[in-house]
Tab-separated table of C-alpha atoms in Angstrom:
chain	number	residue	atom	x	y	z
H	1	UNK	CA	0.000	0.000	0.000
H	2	UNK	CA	1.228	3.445	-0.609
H	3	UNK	CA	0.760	6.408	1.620
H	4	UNK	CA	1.147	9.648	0.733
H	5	UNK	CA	3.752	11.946	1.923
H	6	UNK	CA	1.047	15.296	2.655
H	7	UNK	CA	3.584	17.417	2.537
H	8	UNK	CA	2.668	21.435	2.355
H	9	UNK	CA	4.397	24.630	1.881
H	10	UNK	CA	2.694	27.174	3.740
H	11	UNK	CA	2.846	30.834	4.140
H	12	UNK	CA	0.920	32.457	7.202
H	13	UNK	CA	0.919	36.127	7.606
H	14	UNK	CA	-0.995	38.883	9.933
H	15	UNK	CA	-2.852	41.175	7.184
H	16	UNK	CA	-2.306	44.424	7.484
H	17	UNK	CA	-5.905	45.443	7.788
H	18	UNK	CA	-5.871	43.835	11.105
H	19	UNK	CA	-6.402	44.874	14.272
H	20	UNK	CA	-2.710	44.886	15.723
H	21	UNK	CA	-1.725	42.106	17.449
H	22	UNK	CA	0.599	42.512	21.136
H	23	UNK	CA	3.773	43.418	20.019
H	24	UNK	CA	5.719	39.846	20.953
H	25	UNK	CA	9.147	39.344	22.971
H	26	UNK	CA	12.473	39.615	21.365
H	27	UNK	CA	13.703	36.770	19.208
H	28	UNK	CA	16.404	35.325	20.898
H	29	UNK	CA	19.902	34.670	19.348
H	30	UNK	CA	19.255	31.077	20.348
H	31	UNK	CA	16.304	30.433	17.632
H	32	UNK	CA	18.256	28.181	15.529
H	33	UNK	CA	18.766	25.755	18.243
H	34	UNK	CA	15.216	24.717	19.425
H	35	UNK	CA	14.320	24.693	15.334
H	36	UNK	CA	17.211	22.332	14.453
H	37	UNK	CA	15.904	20.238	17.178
H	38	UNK	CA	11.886	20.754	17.092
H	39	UNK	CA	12.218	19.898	13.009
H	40	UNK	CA	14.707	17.053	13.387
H	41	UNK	CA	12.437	15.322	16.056
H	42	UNK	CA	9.305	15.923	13.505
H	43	UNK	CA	11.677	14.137	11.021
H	44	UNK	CA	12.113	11.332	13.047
H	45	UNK	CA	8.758	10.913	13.722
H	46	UNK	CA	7.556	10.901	10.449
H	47	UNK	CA	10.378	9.979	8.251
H	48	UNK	CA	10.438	13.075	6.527
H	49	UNK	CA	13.476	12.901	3.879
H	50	UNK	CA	14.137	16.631	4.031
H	51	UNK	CA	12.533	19.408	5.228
H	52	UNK	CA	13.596	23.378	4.616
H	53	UNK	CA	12.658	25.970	6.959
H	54	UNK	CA	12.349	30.245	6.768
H	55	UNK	CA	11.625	32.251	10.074
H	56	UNK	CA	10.974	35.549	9.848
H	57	UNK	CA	9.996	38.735	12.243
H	58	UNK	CA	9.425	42.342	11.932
H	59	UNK	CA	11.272	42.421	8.184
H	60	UNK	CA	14.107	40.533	8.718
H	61	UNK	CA	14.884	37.093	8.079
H	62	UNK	CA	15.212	35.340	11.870
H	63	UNK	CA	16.333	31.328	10.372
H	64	UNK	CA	16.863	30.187	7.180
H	65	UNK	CA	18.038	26.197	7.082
H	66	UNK	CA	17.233	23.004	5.033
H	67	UNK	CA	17.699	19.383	6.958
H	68	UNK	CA	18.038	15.706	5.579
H	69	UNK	CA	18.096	15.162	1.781
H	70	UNK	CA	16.068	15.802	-1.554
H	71	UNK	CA	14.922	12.745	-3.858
H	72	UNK	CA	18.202	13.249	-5.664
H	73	UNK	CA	20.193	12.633	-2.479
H	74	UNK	CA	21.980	16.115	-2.715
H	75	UNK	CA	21.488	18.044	0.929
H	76	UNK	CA	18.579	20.024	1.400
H	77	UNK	CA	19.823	23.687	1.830
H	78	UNK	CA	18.005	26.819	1.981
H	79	UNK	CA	18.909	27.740	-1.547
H	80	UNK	CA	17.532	24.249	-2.485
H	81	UNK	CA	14.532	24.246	-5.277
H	82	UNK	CA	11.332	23.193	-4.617
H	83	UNK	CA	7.886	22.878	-5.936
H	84	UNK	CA	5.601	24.874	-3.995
H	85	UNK	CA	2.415	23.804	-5.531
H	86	UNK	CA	-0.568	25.548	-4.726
H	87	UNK	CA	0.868	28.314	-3.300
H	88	UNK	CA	1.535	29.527	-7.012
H	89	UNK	CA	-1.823	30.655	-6.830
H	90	UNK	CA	-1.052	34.114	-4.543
H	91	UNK	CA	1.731	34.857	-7.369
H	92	UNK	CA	-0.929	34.258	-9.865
H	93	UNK	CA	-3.490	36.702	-8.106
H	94	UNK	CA	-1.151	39.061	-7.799
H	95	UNK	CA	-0.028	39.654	-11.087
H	96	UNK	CA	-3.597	40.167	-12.128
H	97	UNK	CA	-4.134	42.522	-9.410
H	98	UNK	CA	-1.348	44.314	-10.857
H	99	UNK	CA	-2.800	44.542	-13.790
H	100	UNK	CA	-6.054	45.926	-12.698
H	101	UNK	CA	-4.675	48.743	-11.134
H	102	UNK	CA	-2.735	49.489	-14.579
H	103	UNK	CA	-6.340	50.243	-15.630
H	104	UNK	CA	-5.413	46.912	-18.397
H	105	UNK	CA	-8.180	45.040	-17.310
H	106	UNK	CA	-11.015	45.124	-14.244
H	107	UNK	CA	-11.749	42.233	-11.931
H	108	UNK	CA	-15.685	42.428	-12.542
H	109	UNK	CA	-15.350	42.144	-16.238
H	110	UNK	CA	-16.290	38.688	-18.178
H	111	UNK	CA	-12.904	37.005	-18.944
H	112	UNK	CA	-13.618	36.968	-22.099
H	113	UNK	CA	-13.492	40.498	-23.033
H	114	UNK	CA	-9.457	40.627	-22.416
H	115	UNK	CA	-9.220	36.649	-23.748
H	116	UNK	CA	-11.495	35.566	-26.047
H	117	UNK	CA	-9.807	32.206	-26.676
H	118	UNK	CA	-11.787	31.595	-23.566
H	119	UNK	CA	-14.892	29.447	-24.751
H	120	UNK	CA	-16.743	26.761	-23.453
H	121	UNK	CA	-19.383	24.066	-24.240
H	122	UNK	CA	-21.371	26.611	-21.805
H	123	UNK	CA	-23.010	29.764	-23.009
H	124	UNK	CA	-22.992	30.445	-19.093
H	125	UNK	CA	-19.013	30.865	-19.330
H	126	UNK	CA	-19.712	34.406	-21.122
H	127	UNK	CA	-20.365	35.549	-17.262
H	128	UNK	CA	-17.438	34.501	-15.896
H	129	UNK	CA	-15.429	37.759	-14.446
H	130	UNK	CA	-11.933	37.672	-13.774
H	131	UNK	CA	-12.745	37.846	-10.051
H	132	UNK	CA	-14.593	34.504	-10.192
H	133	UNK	CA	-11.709	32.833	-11.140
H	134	UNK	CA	-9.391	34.432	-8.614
H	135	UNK	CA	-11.920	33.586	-5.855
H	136	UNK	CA	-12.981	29.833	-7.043
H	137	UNK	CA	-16.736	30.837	-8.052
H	138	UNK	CA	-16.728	30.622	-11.476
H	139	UNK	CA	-18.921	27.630	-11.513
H	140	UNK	CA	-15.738	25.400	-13.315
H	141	UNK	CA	-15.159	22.677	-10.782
H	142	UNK	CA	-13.664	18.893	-11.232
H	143	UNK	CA	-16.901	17.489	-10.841
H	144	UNK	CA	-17.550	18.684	-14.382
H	145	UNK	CA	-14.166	18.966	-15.782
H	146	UNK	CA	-11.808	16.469	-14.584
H	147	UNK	CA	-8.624	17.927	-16.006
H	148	UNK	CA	-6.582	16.245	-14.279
H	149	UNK	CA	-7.761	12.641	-15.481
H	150	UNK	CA	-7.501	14.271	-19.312
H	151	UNK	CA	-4.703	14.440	-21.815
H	152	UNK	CA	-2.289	17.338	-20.185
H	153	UNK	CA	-1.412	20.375	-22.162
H	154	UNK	CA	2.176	21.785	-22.652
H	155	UNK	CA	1.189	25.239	-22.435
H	156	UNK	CA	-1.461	27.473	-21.031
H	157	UNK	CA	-2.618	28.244	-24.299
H	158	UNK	CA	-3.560	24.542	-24.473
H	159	UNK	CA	-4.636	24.723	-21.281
H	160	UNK	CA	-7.502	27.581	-21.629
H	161	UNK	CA	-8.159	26.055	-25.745
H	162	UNK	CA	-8.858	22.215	-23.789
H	163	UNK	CA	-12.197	23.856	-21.884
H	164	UNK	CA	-13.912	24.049	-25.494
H	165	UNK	CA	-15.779	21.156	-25.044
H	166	UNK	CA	-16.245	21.145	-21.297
H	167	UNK	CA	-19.088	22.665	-18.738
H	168	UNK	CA	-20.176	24.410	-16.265
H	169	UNK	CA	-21.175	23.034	-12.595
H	170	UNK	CA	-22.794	25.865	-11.107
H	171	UNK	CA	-23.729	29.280	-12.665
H	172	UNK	CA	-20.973	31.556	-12.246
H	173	UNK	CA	-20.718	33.634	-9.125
H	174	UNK	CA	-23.176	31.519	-7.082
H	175	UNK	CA	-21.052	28.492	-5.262
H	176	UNK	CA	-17.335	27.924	-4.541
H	177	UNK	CA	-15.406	25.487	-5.991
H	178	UNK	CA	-11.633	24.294	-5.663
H	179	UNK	CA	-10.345	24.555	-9.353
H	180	UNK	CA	-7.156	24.313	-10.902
H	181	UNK	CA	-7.731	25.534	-13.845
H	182	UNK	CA	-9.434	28.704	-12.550
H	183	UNK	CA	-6.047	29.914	-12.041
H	184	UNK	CA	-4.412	28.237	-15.622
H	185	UNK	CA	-7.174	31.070	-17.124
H	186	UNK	CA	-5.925	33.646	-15.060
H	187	UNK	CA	-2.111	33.077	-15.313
H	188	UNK	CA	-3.078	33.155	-19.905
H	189	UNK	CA	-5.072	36.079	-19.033
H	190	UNK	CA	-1.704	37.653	-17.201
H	191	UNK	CA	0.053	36.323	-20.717
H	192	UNK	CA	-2.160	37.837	-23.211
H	193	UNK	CA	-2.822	41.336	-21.096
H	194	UNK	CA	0.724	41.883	-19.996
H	195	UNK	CA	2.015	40.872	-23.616
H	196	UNK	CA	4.924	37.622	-22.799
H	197	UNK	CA	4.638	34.621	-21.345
H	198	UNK	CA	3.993	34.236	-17.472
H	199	UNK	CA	6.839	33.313	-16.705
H	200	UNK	CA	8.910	36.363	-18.000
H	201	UNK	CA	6.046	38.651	-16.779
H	202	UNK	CA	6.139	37.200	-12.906
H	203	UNK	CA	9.991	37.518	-13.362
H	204	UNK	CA	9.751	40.934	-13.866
H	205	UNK	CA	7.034	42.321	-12.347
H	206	UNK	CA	7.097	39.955	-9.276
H	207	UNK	CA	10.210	38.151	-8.757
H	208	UNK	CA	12.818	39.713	-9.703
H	209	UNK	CA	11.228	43.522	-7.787
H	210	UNK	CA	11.472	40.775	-4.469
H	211	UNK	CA	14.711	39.601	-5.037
H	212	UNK	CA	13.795	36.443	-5.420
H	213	UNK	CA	16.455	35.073	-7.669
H	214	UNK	CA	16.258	31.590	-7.490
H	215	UNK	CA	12.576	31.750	-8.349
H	216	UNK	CA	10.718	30.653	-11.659
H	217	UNK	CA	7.182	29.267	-12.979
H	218	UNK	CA	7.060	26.352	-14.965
H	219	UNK	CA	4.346	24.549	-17.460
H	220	UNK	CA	4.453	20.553	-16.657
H	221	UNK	CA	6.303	18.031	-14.369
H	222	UNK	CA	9.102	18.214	-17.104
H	223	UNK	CA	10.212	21.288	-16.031
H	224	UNK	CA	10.844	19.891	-12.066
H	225	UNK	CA	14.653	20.370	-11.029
H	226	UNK	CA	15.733	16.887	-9.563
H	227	UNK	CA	15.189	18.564	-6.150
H	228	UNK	CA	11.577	19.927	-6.532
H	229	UNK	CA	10.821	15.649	-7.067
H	230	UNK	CA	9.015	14.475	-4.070
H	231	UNK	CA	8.559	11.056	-2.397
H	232	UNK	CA	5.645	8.793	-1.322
H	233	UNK	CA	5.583	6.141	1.577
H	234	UNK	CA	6.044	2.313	0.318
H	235	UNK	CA	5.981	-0.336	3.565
H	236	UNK	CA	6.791	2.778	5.841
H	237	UNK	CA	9.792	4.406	4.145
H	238	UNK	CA	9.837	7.298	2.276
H	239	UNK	CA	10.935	6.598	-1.794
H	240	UNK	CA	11.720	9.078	-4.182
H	241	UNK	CA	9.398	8.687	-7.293
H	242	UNK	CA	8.804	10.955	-10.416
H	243	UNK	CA	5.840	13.085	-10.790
H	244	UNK	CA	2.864	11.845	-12.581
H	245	UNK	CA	2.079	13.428	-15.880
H	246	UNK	CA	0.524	17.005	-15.625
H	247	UNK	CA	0.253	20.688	-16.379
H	248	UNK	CA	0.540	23.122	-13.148
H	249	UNK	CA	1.746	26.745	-14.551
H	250	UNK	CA	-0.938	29.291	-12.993
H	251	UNK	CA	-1.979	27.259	-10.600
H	252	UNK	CA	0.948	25.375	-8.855
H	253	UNK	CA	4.205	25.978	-11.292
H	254	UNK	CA	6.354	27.972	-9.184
H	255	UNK	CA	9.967	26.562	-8.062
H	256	UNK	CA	11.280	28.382	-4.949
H	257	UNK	CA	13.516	27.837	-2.179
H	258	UNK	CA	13.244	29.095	1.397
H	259	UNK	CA	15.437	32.187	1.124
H	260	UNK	CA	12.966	33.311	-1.748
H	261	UNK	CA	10.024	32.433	0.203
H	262	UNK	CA	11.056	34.000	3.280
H	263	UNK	CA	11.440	37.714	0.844
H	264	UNK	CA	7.964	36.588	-0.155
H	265	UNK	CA	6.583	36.641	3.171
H	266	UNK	CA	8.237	39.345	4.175
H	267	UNK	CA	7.037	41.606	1.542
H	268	UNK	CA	3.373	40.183	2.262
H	269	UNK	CA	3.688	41.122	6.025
H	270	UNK	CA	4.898	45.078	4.651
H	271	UNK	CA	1.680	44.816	2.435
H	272	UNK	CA	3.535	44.609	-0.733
H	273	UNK	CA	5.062	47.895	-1.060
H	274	UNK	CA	5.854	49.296	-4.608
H	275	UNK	CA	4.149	46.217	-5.725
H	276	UNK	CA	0.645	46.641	-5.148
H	277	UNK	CA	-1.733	49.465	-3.578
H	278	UNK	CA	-3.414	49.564	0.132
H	279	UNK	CA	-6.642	48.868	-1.677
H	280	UNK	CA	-5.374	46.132	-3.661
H	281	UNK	CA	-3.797	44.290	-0.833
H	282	UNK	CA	-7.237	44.154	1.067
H	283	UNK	CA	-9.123	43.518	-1.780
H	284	UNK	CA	-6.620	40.422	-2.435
H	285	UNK	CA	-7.560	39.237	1.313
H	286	UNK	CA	-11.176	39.718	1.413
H	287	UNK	CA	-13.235	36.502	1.026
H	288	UNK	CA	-16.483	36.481	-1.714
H	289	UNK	CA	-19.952	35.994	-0.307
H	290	UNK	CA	-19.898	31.939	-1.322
H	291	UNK	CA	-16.817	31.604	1.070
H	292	UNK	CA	-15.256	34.017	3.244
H	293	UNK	CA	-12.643	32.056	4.274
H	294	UNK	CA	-11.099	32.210	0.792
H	295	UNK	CA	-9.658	35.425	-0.559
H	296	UNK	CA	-7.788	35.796	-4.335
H	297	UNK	CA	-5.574	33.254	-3.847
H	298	UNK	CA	-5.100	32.810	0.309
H	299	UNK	CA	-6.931	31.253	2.653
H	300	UNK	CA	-8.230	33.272	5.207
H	301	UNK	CA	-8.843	31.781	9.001
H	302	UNK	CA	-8.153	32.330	13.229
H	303	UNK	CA	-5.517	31.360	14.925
H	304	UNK	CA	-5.921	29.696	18.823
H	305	UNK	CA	-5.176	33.648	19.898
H	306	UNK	CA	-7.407	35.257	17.478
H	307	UNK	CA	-5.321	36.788	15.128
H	308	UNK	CA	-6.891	36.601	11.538
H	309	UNK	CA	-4.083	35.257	9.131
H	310	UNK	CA	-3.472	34.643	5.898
H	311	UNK	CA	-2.161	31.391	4.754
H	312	UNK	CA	-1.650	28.814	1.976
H	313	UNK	CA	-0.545	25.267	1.461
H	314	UNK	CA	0.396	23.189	-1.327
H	315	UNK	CA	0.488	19.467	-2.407
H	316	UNK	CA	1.976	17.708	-5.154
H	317	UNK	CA	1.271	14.379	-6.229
H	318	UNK	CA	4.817	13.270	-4.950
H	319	UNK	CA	5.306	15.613	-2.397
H	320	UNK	CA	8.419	17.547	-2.104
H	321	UNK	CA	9.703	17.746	1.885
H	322	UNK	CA	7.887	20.179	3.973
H	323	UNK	CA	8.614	23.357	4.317
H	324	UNK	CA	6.690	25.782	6.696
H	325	UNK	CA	6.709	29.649	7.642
C-alpha cells in the first residue's frame, strides 16, 4: 500500500488590515537551536526525507536552514529548489491585481473580453469575471471537468483552448469550488494582457522587484529540477518517485527555495510595497460571499489567539519535503 507523503508549503501572515496584534518578545539569538531540534524530532517521527525551513519577524529574516536530503540525495539547503504547488496561486493573483490597477483590465469584467480564446461548451461561461476565477466561483469545478484525469497540455494556451468542449457546474458567481484551472485562465489572461509569457512577466514584475532570484514558474512536471521531485511512503519508508504526468503553470508551477520564500513573506507582512496598492492588498484578502474564508488566492482563518491570518498550502502528487513559515 502506498501512503502519501502530505507534505505542504505554507505561508501564514498577519494582514495588514488587522487589528494589531501585542507586540511579541524579542527573538532570541538562540532560535536556531530549538528549530534544528523541534524539526529534526518531527523528522524522526515521520520519516520526513528533508525538510527546509524560513523564520521571519518584523522584516528581517530570523532562520533560514534546510535538513536531511532531496529525492536526488543532494542536501537540502536553503537555496535548495522546490515545488511549492498551490501556493503559485497568490503569485498568480497578484499579477492580475497588478494589472487591474494598470487600468489593463477590471476584476468584474467577463474574462472573455481581455481573452477571447476563452470558450466553453457553456453559453454560461460568457459571465465569468476575472474575479470569479481568482476567488474559485466561477462555476468550473472537477466534478464537471476532470482535467486532471484528461490528456495534459504543454502550455497554457492549451490549457484555456482544452475547456472548449467542457461545462459548467454551477452558474458563475453563485457556489465555490476548488479549481485548478481557474487559475491556468488567469495566469493566460496575465500572458495575453501583460504581452509575454507568465513566466517572463512574474519575473519581472514579481520576482525579480522581491529579489527572489532563485525563483521561476514552470508549465508541466518536465520542467521539475531533480530537487523539486518528491517522495511517497512504500511499507513505511519514504521513496523518491517521479511526478505523474501534468500541467501546473498558474496554478501550482512555481519553483522556490526558502530564502525566496522567506522575501515573499516578508514583503506580504509590509503589504507589498511598490508592488501593489493599500486597496489592492485588502481587496486580495477579502473573502467572496460563497466563502469568506477564501480570498484571491489565500486562505483566510483564526488562529488559537485570534489573530486573523493569511495562509496557503500546497500538495503535489509526490510531495516535495515540507517546508513551513
Amino acid at each position: 500500500m502506498l501512503k502519501t507523503v502530505l507534505a505542504a508549503l505554507c505561508l501564514t501572515f498577519v494582514p495588514v488590515t488587522s487589528v494589531p496584534a501585542p507586540v511579541p518578545a524579542p527573538v532570541p539569538a538562540s532560535v536556531p537551536a530549538p528549530v534544528d531540534a523541534y524539526v529534526e524530532r518531527h523528522r524522526a517521527a515521520t520519516g520526513l526525507p528533508g525538510v527546509a525551513v524560513a523564520i521571519t519577524r518584523k522584516g528581517e529574516v530570523v532562520h533560514t536552514a534546510g535538513y536531511g536530503e532531496t529525492a536526488t540525495g543532494e542536501p537540502v539547503t536553503a537555496a535548495t529548489p522546490m515545488a511549492v504547488a498551490s501556493v503559485s496561486k497568490s503569485f498568480t493573483a497578484l499579477a492580475v491585481l497588478r494589472l487591474a490597477e494598470q487600468g489593463k483590465l477590471a476584476l468584474d469584467q467577463p474574462v472573455r473580453r481581455y481573452l477571447p480564446e476563452f470558450t466553453m461548451a457553456d453559453p454560461r461561461a460568457g459571465k465569468i469575471t476575472v474575479r470569479m476565477l481568482l476567488d474559485q466561483t466561477s462555476g468550473m469545478a472537477d466534478t464537471a471537468f476532470r482535467e486532471k484525469s484528461l490528456p495534459q497540455p504543454d502550455t497554457l494556451r492549451g490549457a484555456v483552448a482544452r475547456l472548449r468542449t467542457a461545462k459548467l457546474a454551477a452558474d458563475p458567481g453563485t457556489a465555490f469550488s476548488y479549481h485548478n484551472t481557474n487559475y491556468q485562465v488567469a495566469a493566460r489572461l496575465v500572458e495575453v494582457v501583460g504581452g509575454r509569457p507568465f513566466a517572463d512577466h512574474l519575473a519581472a514584475h514579481v520576482f525579480e522587484p522581491l529579489g527572489m532570484r532563485r525563483t521561476t514558474t514552470i508549465d508541466t512536471d518536465r520542467g521539475l529540477p531533480g530537487t523539486a521531485r518528491g517522495h511517497l511512503y512504500v511499507l513505511g519508508r519514504a521513496v523518491a518517485l517521479p511526478e505523474p504526468t501534468a500541467f501546473g503553470n498558474g496554478s501550482g508551477g512555481v519553483i522556490s527555495t526558502a530564502d525566496d520564500m522567506a522575501r515573499w513573506l516578508i514583503a506580504q507582512n509590509a503589504g507589498l510595497p511598490g508592488l501593489l496598492s493599500p486597496q489592492g492588498v485588502e481587496e486580495m484578502r477579502t473573502g467572496s460571499e460563497q466563502n469568506t474564508d477564501y480570498a484571491l488566492g489565500w486562505q483566510l482563518g483564526t488562529t488559537d489567539e485570534g489573530t486573523p491570518p493569511c495562509s496557503n498550502t500546497g500538495e503535489t502528487c509526490s510531495p516535495p519535503p515540507p517546508t513551513r513559515w
